Amino acid sequence: MARLCVEAVHKLLNIPALRLIRPISQSAYRLQTEKEDADPEDDRPMERQQPKRQMVDPDTSIRYLASSSYREAYGDDPVWRHYRRNFKGSLPPRTRKTCVRKGEIATGSPCPVCRDEFLVLDMTNVGLLEQFISPYTGEVYDYMKTGLCQTQHKKLVLEVLKARNHGLIQSAVPFRRYDYSEYMEDRGKKEDV
């Protein structure tokens, strides 16, 4: 109440508030004077801000996979090989729903794809997609193994399906040849006995 009275007296006498009220820092005083000097007409809605993360197109991502900076960062290993999320206990929890919120990274340890903004999951980026596909079964690795957030994992599965439909990734599992003569000989002997 007393503070309101002091402020009213300051306004009547045109005395700056800095002299009589408790001392405040210069930056706080500048902010206070800027707010007072601002025109009320400038209360228009702010223009839409650009996202904090750089948006990279798939062609740039493909060039990045062939660059020396990528080889220096990841070597010959897949991007998810050295990723480890901190957690308590021996069993890892489910991966988070998303790592990026409102255009910026919202977690302390984002997934391998969200961490590097030049890694773009796209059907044309075959080099990156093949890192998440098992060479033995042809299936996409589980997000518990790769550490991808659920948003990026869904996008990965969708892009792999698109790439297979367009013929960019082969989905054939290697054909196994069996020697059926071994089985047929045993069968013939049992019938003769």
Short mmCIF file of C-alpha atoms in Angstrom, two decimals:
data_model
loop_
_atom_site.label_atom_id
_atom_site.label_comp_id
_atom_site.label_asym_id
_atom_site.label_seq_id
_atom_site.Cartn_x
_atom_site.Cartn_y
_atom_site.Cartn_z
CA MET A 1 0.00 0.00 0.00
CA ALA A 2 2.79 2.38 0.92
CA ARG A 3 4.57 1.59 -2.32
CA LEU A 4 1.48 2.54 -4.34
CA CYS A 5 1.30 5.86 -2.52
CA VAL A 6 4.98 6.54 -3.19
CA GLU A 7 4.52 5.74 -6.88
CA ALA A 8 1.53 8.11 -7.09
CA VAL A 9 3.58 10.92 -5.52
CA HIS A 10 6.42 10.25 -8.00
CA LYS A 11 4.05 10.54 -10.92
CA LEU A 12 2.60 13.82 -9.62
CA LEU A 13 6.01 15.38 -9.03
CA ASN A 14 7.63 13.85 -12.17
CA ILE A 15 10.42 12.34 -10.06
CA PRO A 16 12.10 9.22 -11.49
CA ALA A 17 11.28 6.16 -9.44
CA LEU A 18 14.94 5.20 -9.24
CA ARG A 19 15.84 7.85 -6.66
CA LEU A 20 13.32 7.20 -3.92
CA ILE A 21 12.44 3.55 -4.24
CA ARG A 22 14.94 0.87 -3.24
CA PRO A 23 17.95 0.73 -5.55
CA ILE A 24 17.62 -1.53 -8.58
CA SER A 25 20.11 -2.50 -11.25
CA GLN A 26 20.61 -0.38 -14.34
CA SER A 27 19.35 -3.12 -16.66
CA ALA A 28 16.12 -3.47 -14.68
CA TYR A 29 15.70 0.32 -14.77
CA ARG A 30 16.24 0.34 -18.56
CA LEU A 31 13.62 -2.39 -18.99
CA GLN A 32 11.18 -0.42 -16.85
CA THR A 33 11.70 2.77 -18.84
CA GLU A 34 11.45 0.91 -22.16
CA LYS A 35 8.08 -0.52 -21.11
CA GLU A 36 6.86 2.94 -20.14
CA ASP A 37 8.10 4.49 -23.38
CA ALA A 38 6.57 1.80 -25.61
CA ASP A 39 3.54 2.89 -27.61
CA PRO A 40 0.29 1.11 -26.79
CA GLU A 41 -0.33 0.88 -30.54
CA ASP A 42 2.66 -1.49 -30.83
CA ASP A 43 0.72 -4.25 -29.06
CA ARG A 44 0.19 -6.00 -32.37
CA PRO A 45 0.59 -9.76 -32.40
CA MET A 46 4.19 -10.75 -32.96
CA GLU A 47 5.19 -12.07 -36.35
CA ARG A 48 5.62 -15.79 -36.64
CA GLN A 49 9.14 -16.72 -35.60
CA GLN A 50 11.34 -19.01 -37.62
CA PRO A 51 11.93 -22.43 -36.03
CA LYS A 52 15.11 -22.65 -34.01
CA ARG A 53 16.18 -25.85 -35.78
CA GLN A 54 17.41 -25.55 -39.32
CA MET A 55 15.16 -27.32 -41.84
CA VAL A 56 17.30 -29.45 -44.15
CA ASP A 57 16.11 -30.96 -47.42
CA PRO A 58 16.81 -34.64 -48.30
CA ASP A 59 19.36 -33.74 -50.99
CA THR A 60 21.52 -31.91 -48.44
CA SER A 61 21.19 -34.89 -46.10
CA ILE A 62 22.38 -37.27 -48.83
CA ARG A 63 25.41 -35.04 -49.50
CA TYR A 64 26.08 -34.92 -45.75
CA LEU A 65 26.19 -38.75 -45.58
CA ALA A 66 28.92 -38.71 -48.24
CA SER A 67 30.92 -35.90 -46.58
CA SER A 68 34.07 -36.14 -44.52
CA SER A 69 32.39 -34.48 -41.52
CA TYR A 70 29.89 -37.35 -41.33
CA ARG A 71 32.68 -39.93 -41.52
CA GLU A 72 34.58 -38.06 -38.83
CA ALA A 73 31.56 -38.00 -36.52
CA TYR A 74 30.20 -41.52 -37.04
CA GLY A 75 32.90 -43.47 -38.86
CA ASP A 76 31.68 -46.63 -40.58
CA ASP A 77 29.13 -47.41 -37.85
CA PRO A 78 25.41 -46.68 -38.09
CA VAL A 79 24.31 -43.42 -36.51
CA TRP A 80 22.59 -45.25 -33.65
CA ARG A 81 25.53 -47.52 -32.69
CA HIS A 82 27.16 -45.27 -30.07
CA TYR A 83 23.93 -43.72 -28.80
CA ARG A 84 23.07 -44.46 -25.21
CA ARG A 85 20.24 -42.87 -23.30
CA ASN A 86 20.70 -42.44 -19.55
CA PHE A 87 18.21 -44.38 -17.46
CA LYS A 88 17.96 -46.01 -14.07
CA GLY A 89 18.02 -49.75 -13.72
CA SER A 90 19.00 -52.52 -16.09
CA LEU A 91 16.03 -52.41 -18.45
CA PRO A 92 15.69 -49.33 -20.65
CA PRO A 93 12.31 -47.57 -20.56
CA ARG A 94 10.21 -46.99 -23.66
CA THR A 95 11.64 -44.27 -25.80
CA ARG A 96 10.09 -40.84 -25.55
CA LYS A 97 7.29 -39.66 -27.80
CA THR A 98 9.32 -36.88 -29.44
CA CYS A 99 12.57 -35.02 -28.90
CA VAL A 100 11.75 -31.77 -30.71
CA ARG A 101 9.00 -29.46 -29.49
CA LYS A 102 8.20 -26.07 -31.02
CA GLY A 103 11.23 -26.23 -33.29
CA GLU A 104 13.89 -26.87 -30.66
CA ILE A 105 15.27 -29.88 -28.84
CA ALA A 106 13.33 -30.34 -25.61
CA THR A 107 15.29 -33.19 -24.00
CA GLY A 108 18.73 -33.63 -22.54
CA SER A 109 19.68 -36.61 -24.70
CA PRO A 110 17.74 -36.56 -27.98
CA CYS A 111 17.54 -39.59 -30.25
CA PRO A 112 20.22 -40.09 -32.95
CA VAL A 113 18.12 -38.58 -35.76
CA CYS A 114 16.82 -35.59 -33.77
CA ARG A 115 20.30 -34.84 -32.45
CA ASP A 116 21.84 -34.29 -35.87
CA GLU A 117 19.71 -31.91 -37.93
CA PHE A 118 21.37 -33.03 -41.17
CA LEU A 119 19.99 -36.56 -40.82
CA VAL A 120 16.67 -36.46 -42.65
CA LEU A 121 14.53 -39.57 -42.96
CA ASP A 122 13.32 -39.61 -46.55
CA MET A 123 12.67 -42.40 -49.04
CA THR A 124 15.41 -41.04 -51.34
CA ASN A 125 17.98 -41.08 -48.52
CA VAL A 126 18.67 -44.80 -48.92
CA GLY A 127 22.06 -44.71 -47.19
CA LEU A 128 20.49 -43.57 -43.94
CA LEU A 129 17.46 -45.87 -44.16
CA GLU A 130 19.64 -48.96 -44.69
CA GLN A 131 21.40 -48.28 -41.39
CA PHE A 132 18.12 -49.06 -39.60
CA ILE A 133 17.34 -52.26 -41.57
CA SER A 134 18.65 -55.68 -40.53
CA PRO A 135 20.75 -57.24 -43.32
CA TYR A 136 19.71 -60.74 -42.23
CA THR A 137 15.93 -60.40 -41.99
CA GLY A 138 15.23 -57.22 -43.95
CA GLU A 139 13.13 -55.84 -41.10
CA VAL A 140 13.44 -52.41 -39.51
CA TYR A 141 15.25 -52.52 -36.17
CA ASP A 142 13.11 -51.89 -33.09
CA TYR A 143 13.27 -48.45 -31.49
CA MET A 144 14.49 -50.05 -28.27
CA LYS A 145 17.65 -51.10 -30.12
CA THR A 146 18.20 -47.93 -32.16
CA GLY A 147 17.09 -45.44 -29.48
CA LEU A 148 14.89 -43.45 -31.88
CA CYS A 149 12.02 -41.47 -30.42
CA GLN A 150 8.59 -42.80 -31.35
CA THR A 151 7.90 -39.98 -33.80
CA GLN A 152 11.08 -40.62 -35.76
CA HIS A 153 10.56 -44.41 -35.63
CA LYS A 154 7.09 -44.10 -37.17
CA LYS A 155 8.53 -41.82 -39.83
CA LEU A 156 11.36 -44.32 -40.45
CA VAL A 157 8.95 -47.24 -40.96
CA LEU A 158 6.83 -45.16 -43.32
CA GLU A 159 9.83 -44.01 -45.38
CA VAL A 160 11.22 -47.56 -45.61
CA LEU A 161 7.85 -48.77 -46.94
CA LYS A 162 7.80 -45.94 -49.48
CA ALA A 163 11.36 -46.74 -50.59
CA ARG A 164 10.49 -50.43 -51.00
CA ASN A 165 7.37 -49.57 -53.00
CA HIS A 166 9.43 -47.33 -55.30
CA GLY A 167 12.12 -50.00 -55.67
CA LEU A 168 14.90 -48.00 -53.99
CA ILE A 169 15.48 -50.66 -51.31
CA GLN A 170 15.40 -54.38 -52.01
CA SER A 171 13.15 -56.24 -49.63
CA ALA A 172 14.08 -59.77 -50.70
CA VAL A 173 15.51 -62.08 -48.07
CA PRO A 174 18.37 -64.31 -49.36
CA PHE A 175 17.13 -67.60 -50.72
CA ARG A 176 18.25 -70.70 -48.83
CA ARG A 177 18.95 -73.87 -50.73
CA TYR A 178 18.25 -77.18 -49.07
CA ASP A 179 19.46 -80.61 -50.11
CA TYR A 180 16.25 -82.61 -50.09
CA SER A 181 17.98 -85.82 -51.17
CA GLU A 182 19.06 -86.38 -47.57
CA TYR A 183 15.47 -86.30 -46.41
CA MET A 184 14.17 -88.43 -49.28
CA GLU A 185 16.69 -91.23 -48.68
CA ASP A 186 15.68 -91.55 -45.04
CA ARG A 187 12.03 -91.65 -45.98
CA GLY A 188 12.59 -94.41 -48.55
CA LYS A 189 14.45 -96.62 -46.05
CA LYS A 190 11.66 -96.43 -43.50
CA GLU A 191 9.07 -97.56 -46.03
CA ASP A 192 11.15 -100.61 -47.09
CA VAL A 193 11.50 -101.92 -43.56
#
